Coordinates of C-alpha atoms in Angstrom, one line a residue:
X1416 CA 8.9 14.3 10.5
X1417 CA 6.1 12.3 12.1
X1418 CA 6.3 13.2 15.8
X1419 CA 2.9 13.0 17.5
X1420 CA 1.4 11.5 14.3
X1421 CA -0.8 8.4 14.3
X1422 CA -0.3 6.4 11.2
X1423 CA -2.4 3.4 10.1
X1424 CA -0.7 0.8 7.9
X1425 CA -3.0 -1.6 6.2
X1426 CA -1.6 -4.8 4.7
X1427 CA 1.5 -5.7 6.7
X1428 CA 2.4 -9.4 6.2
X1429 CA 6.1 -10.1 7.1
X1430 CA 9.5 -8.4 7.5
X1431 CA 10.1 -8.5 3.8
X1432 CA 6.9 -6.6 2.9
X1433 CA 7.1 -3.0 1.7
X1434 CA 4.6 -2.2 4.5
X1435 CA 7.2 -3.3 7.0
X1436 CA 9.8 -1.0 5.5
X1437 CA 7.2 1.8 5.7
X1438 CA 6.6 1.0 9.4
X1439 CA 10.4 1.1 10.1
X1440 CA 10.9 4.5 8.6
X1441 CA 7.7 6.0 9.9
X1442 CA 8.5 4.8 13.4
X1443 CA 12.0 6.2 13.1
X1444 CA 10.5 9.5 12.3
X1445 CA 8.4 9.5 15.5
X1446 CA 5.1 8.0 14.4
X1447 CA 2.7 6.0 16.6
X1448 CA 1.7 3.0 14.5
X1449 CA -1.5 1.2 14.0
X1450 CA -1.7 -2.0 11.9
X1451 CA -4.4 -3.9 10.1
X1452 CA -3.6 -7.4 9.0
X1453 CA -5.5 -10.2 7.3
X1454 CA -6.7 -13.2 9.3
X1455 CA -7.1 -13.7 13.0
X1456 CA -5.0 -16.8 12.7
X1457 CA -2.0 -14.7 11.9
X1458 CA -2.2 -12.7 15.2
X1459 CA 0.8 -14.4 16.8
X1460 CA 3.0 -13.8 13.8
X1461 CA 1.9 -10.1 13.5
X1462 CA 2.4 -9.5 17.2
X1463 CA 6.0 -10.7 17.0
X1464 CA 6.6 -8.8 13.7
X1465 CA 5.6 -5.4 15.1
X1466 CA 7.2 -5.9 18.5
X1467 CA 10.0 -3.5 17.7
X1468 CA 7.5 -0.7 17.3
X1469 CA 6.7 0.3 20.9
X1470 CA 3.1 1.1 21.8
X1471 CA 1.8 0.1 18.4
X1472 CA -1.7 -1.4 18.0
X1473 CA -2.9 -4.1 15.6
X1474 CA -6.3 -5.2 14.3
X1475 CA -7.4 -8.2 12.2
X1476 CA -9.7 -8.1 9.2
X1477 CA -11.0 -11.2 7.3
X1478 CA -11.5 -9.5 4.0
X1479 CA -10.0 -6.1 3.0
X1480 CA -12.6 -5.7 0.2
X1481 CA -15.6 -6.3 2.5
X1482 CA -17.3 -3.0 3.4
X1483 CA -18.9 -4.4 6.6
X1484 CA -15.6 -5.7 7.8
X1485 CA -13.8 -2.4 7.1
X1486 CA -16.6 -0.5 8.9
X1487 CA -16.2 -2.7 11.9
X1488 CA -12.4 -2.2 12.0
X1489 CA -12.5 1.6 11.5
X1490 CA -15.1 2.0 14.2
X1491 CA -13.1 -0.1 16.7
X1492 CA -9.8 1.7 15.8
X1493 CA -11.3 5.1 16.3
X1494 CA -12.9 4.2 19.6
X1495 CA -9.6 2.9 20.9
X1496 CA -7.2 5.3 19.3
X1497 CA -9.0 8.4 18.2
X1498 CA -8.3 9.9 14.8
X1499 CA -5.3 9.2 12.6
X1500 CA -3.0 11.5 10.7
X1501 CA -2.2 9.2 7.8
X1502 CA -3.2 5.9 6.2
X1503 CA -1.0 3.7 4.1
X1504 CA -2.9 1.3 1.8
X1505 CA -0.5 -1.6 1.0
X1506 CA -2.9 -4.2 -0.3
X1507 CA -3.0 -6.0 -3.6
X1508 CA -3.9 -9.5 -4.9
X1509 CA -4.6 -11.3 -8.1
X1510 CA -5.2 -15.0 -8.8
X1511 CA -2.0 -16.9 -9.8
X1512 CA -3.4 -18.2 -13.1
X1513 CA -4.2 -14.6 -14.1
X1514 CA -0.5 -13.7 -13.5
X1515 CA 1.0 -16.7 -15.2
X1516 CA -1.2 -16.9 -18.3
X1517 CA -1.4 -14.3 -21.1
X1518 CA -3.5 -11.2 -20.1
X1519 CA -6.1 -12.0 -22.8
X1520 CA -7.0 -15.1 -20.9
X1521 CA -7.8 -13.3 -17.7
X1522 CA -11.0 -14.6 -16.2
X1523 CA -13.9 -12.3 -15.5
X1524 CA -13.8 -13.5 -11.9
X1525 CA -10.1 -12.8 -11.7
X1526 CA -10.4 -9.4 -13.2
X1527 CA -13.1 -8.3 -10.8
X1528 CA -11.1 -9.8 -7.8
X1529 CA -7.9 -8.0 -8.7
X1530 CA -9.6 -4.6 -9.1
X1531 CA -11.8 -5.1 -6.0
X1532 CA -8.9 -6.0 -3.7
X1533 CA -6.1 -3.9 -5.2
X1534 CA -8.0 -0.8 -6.4
X1535 CA -11.6 -0.4 -5.1
X1536 CA -10.5 -1.2 -1.5
X1537 CA -8.7 2.2 -1.5
X1538 CA -11.8 4.1 -2.6
X1539 CA -13.9 2.3 0.0
X1540 CA -11.3 2.9 2.8
X1541 CA -11.1 6.6 1.9
X1542 CA -14.9 7.0 1.9
X1543 CA -15.3 5.2 5.2
X1544 CA -12.5 7.1 6.9
X1545 CA -14.3 10.3 5.9
X1546 CA -17.7 8.9 6.9
X1547 CA -16.6 8.0 10.4
X1548 CA -14.5 11.2 10.9
X1549 CA -11.4 9.1 11.3
X1550 CA -9.0 11.5 9.8
X1551 CA -7.3 14.5 11.6
X1552 CA -6.9 17.8 9.8
X1553 CA -4.3 17.8 7.0
X1554 CA -4.3 14.0 6.9
X1555 CA -2.4 12.2 4.2
X1556 CA -3.4 9.0 2.4
X1557 CA -0.8 6.9 0.5
X1558 CA -1.2 3.8 -1.6
X1559 CA 1.4 1.7 -3.5
X1560 CA 1.6 1.2 -7.2
X1561 CA 4.1 -0.1 -9.8
X1562 CA 5.5 0.7 -13.2
X1563 CA 3.3 -2.1 -14.8
X1564 CA 0.4 0.4 -14.5
X1565 CA 1.7 2.4 -17.5
X1566 CA 3.9 -0.1 -19.4
X1567 CA 3.5 -3.7 -20.4
X1568 CA 5.5 -6.0 -18.1
X1569 CA 5.0 -9.7 -19.0
X1570 CA 3.6 -11.6 -16.1
X1571 CA 2.2 -8.5 -14.3
X1572 CA -1.0 -8.7 -16.4
X1573 CA -4.3 -7.9 -14.6
X1574 CA -2.3 -6.4 -11.7
X1575 CA -1.1 -3.8 -14.1
X1576 CA -4.7 -2.9 -15.0
X1577 CA -5.6 -2.8 -11.3
X1578 CA -2.7 -0.4 -10.6
X1579 CA -3.6 1.8 -13.5
X1580 CA -7.1 2.1 -12.0
X1581 CA -5.5 2.8 -8.6
X1582 CA -3.4 5.7 -9.9
X1583 CA -6.5 7.2 -11.6
X1584 CA -8.3 6.9 -8.3
X1585 CA -5.5 8.8 -6.6
X1586 CA -6.2 11.8 -8.8
X1587 CA -10.0 11.7 -8.4
X1588 CA -9.8 11.1 -4.6
X1589 CA -7.3 14.0 -4.3
X1590 CA -9.8 16.3 -5.9
X1591 CA -12.6 15.1 -3.8
X1592 CA -10.8 15.1 -0.5
X1593 CA -8.8 18.2 -1.0
X1594 CA -11.8 20.2 0.0
X1595 CA -11.3 18.7 3.5
X1596 CA -7.6 19.4 3.4
X1597 CA -6.8 15.7 2.9
X1598 CA -4.0 14.7 0.5
X1599 CA -3.9 11.5 -1.6
X1600 CA -0.8 10.2 -3.3
X1601 CA 0.7 7.0 -4.7
X1602 CA 4.3 5.7 -4.5
X1603 CA 5.4 3.6 -7.5
X1604 CA 8.2 1.5 -6.1
X1605 CA 10.8 -0.3 -8.1
X1606 CA 10.8 -4.2 -8.0
X1607 CA 11.4 -5.5 -4.5
X1608 CA 11.6 -9.2 -3.6
X1609 CA 8.5 -9.6 -1.4
X1610 CA 6.3 -12.6 -0.8
X1611 CA 3.6 -11.1 -3.1
X1612 CA 6.2 -10.6 -5.8
X1613 CA 6.9 -14.4 -5.9
X1614 CA 3.6 -14.8 -7.5
X1615 CA 4.7 -12.9 -10.6
X1616 CA 6.1 -15.0 -13.4
X1617 CA 9.8 -14.5 -14.0
X1618 CA 10.0 -11.9 -11.3
X1619 CA 13.8 -12.5 -10.8
X1620 CA 14.3 -11.4 -14.4
X1621 CA 12.4 -8.2 -13.7
X1622 CA 14.8 -7.6 -10.8
X1623 CA 17.9 -8.2 -12.9
X1624 CA 16.7 -6.0 -15.7
X1625 CA 15.7 -3.1 -13.4
X1626 CA 19.1 -3.3 -11.7
X1627 CA 21.0 -3.3 -15.0
X1628 CA 19.0 -0.6 -16.7
X1629 CA 18.3 2.0 -14.0
X1630 CA 20.7 4.9 -13.7
X1631 CA 21.8 3.9 -10.2
X1632 CA 22.7 0.4 -11.2
X1633 CA 21.0 -1.1 -8.2
X1634 CA 17.5 -2.0 -7.0
X1635 CA 15.6 0.0 -4.4
X1636 CA 15.1 -1.3 -0.9
X1637 CA 12.1 -1.4 1.4
X1638 CA 13.6 1.3 3.5
X1639 CA 14.1 3.7 0.6
X1640 CA 10.4 3.2 -0.3
X1641 CA 9.6 3.6 3.4
X1642 CA 11.4 6.9 3.6
X1643 CA 9.5 8.2 0.6
X1644 CA 6.2 7.2 2.2
X1645 CA 7.1 8.8 5.5
X1646 CA 7.9 12.0 3.7
X1647 CA 4.5 11.8 1.9
X1648 CA 2.8 11.3 5.2
X1649 CA 4.5 14.3 6.8
X1650 CA 3.8 18.0 6.6
X1651 CA 7.0 18.4 4.6
X1652 CA 5.0 17.2 1.5
X1653 CA 2.0 19.4 2.3
X1654 CA 1.9 20.9 -1.2
X1655 CA 1.8 17.5 -3.0
X1656 CA -1.4 15.7 -3.8
X1657 CA -2.9 13.6 -6.6
X1658 CA 0.6 12.4 -7.7
X1659 CA 2.3 9.1 -8.4
X1660 CA 5.8 9.4 -7.2
X1661 CA 8.4 7.0 -8.6
X1662 CA 10.9 5.5 -6.1
X1663 CA 12.7 3.2 -8.6
X1664 CA 16.3 4.5 -8.9
X1665 CA 15.2 6.1 -12.1
X1666 CA 14.2 3.0 -14.0
X1667 CA 11.0 4.6 -15.3
X1668 CA 12.9 7.4 -17.1
X1669 CA 14.8 5.1 -19.3
X1670 CA 13.8 4.5 -22.9
X1671 CA 15.7 1.3 -23.4

């Protein structure tokens, strides 16, 4: 599906991350991969992590929410690789206290931080990619959301608000960028045991409930999510934009 396509994945951390599953499936479909990771001190770990993806490139960024940093990285990537055919935004963060305490106690600083990193960074990334002519014709942008954007999940708290904003952004960006032939979508994955998920209070309970309640009676895997993202990056999904696609084994359809 992705032969001769250059795909940028922002936010890879380790082999358990959803971004890694996306990389595996996109690479399997023929994509040439470019990665952006946080922190120059993580270079050795990232280099080893992406070694299975031949001819891939990687770039560090100190702060995904810093516009100057993002400008620098995009300019460097374009100079060294040319334009890309797709971008995967796999970035989110909230302070631990704001996930462990009741939502009503969310600090103003924590609220702004969660939305800045998890939501606004996607708007900024999209705008800068357009500004620097970084996207090929018919490019596809994909971000990652979660069911906590539309339903209350204890412990998800401010991240649920950030994901709700993200899903709304997808719709507005799809309208804006559609004029240039660019598609924008979100994948709402079921719960997956990632390093980030460990910060959510009682996450194991969320996994158990989702497995018990969804129609398939099992939780989704990184690769299942990765396959869906690869499809959304490909021309096979050329008629889909502005959507949040659920990859959760049907958990979101259940009423109880």
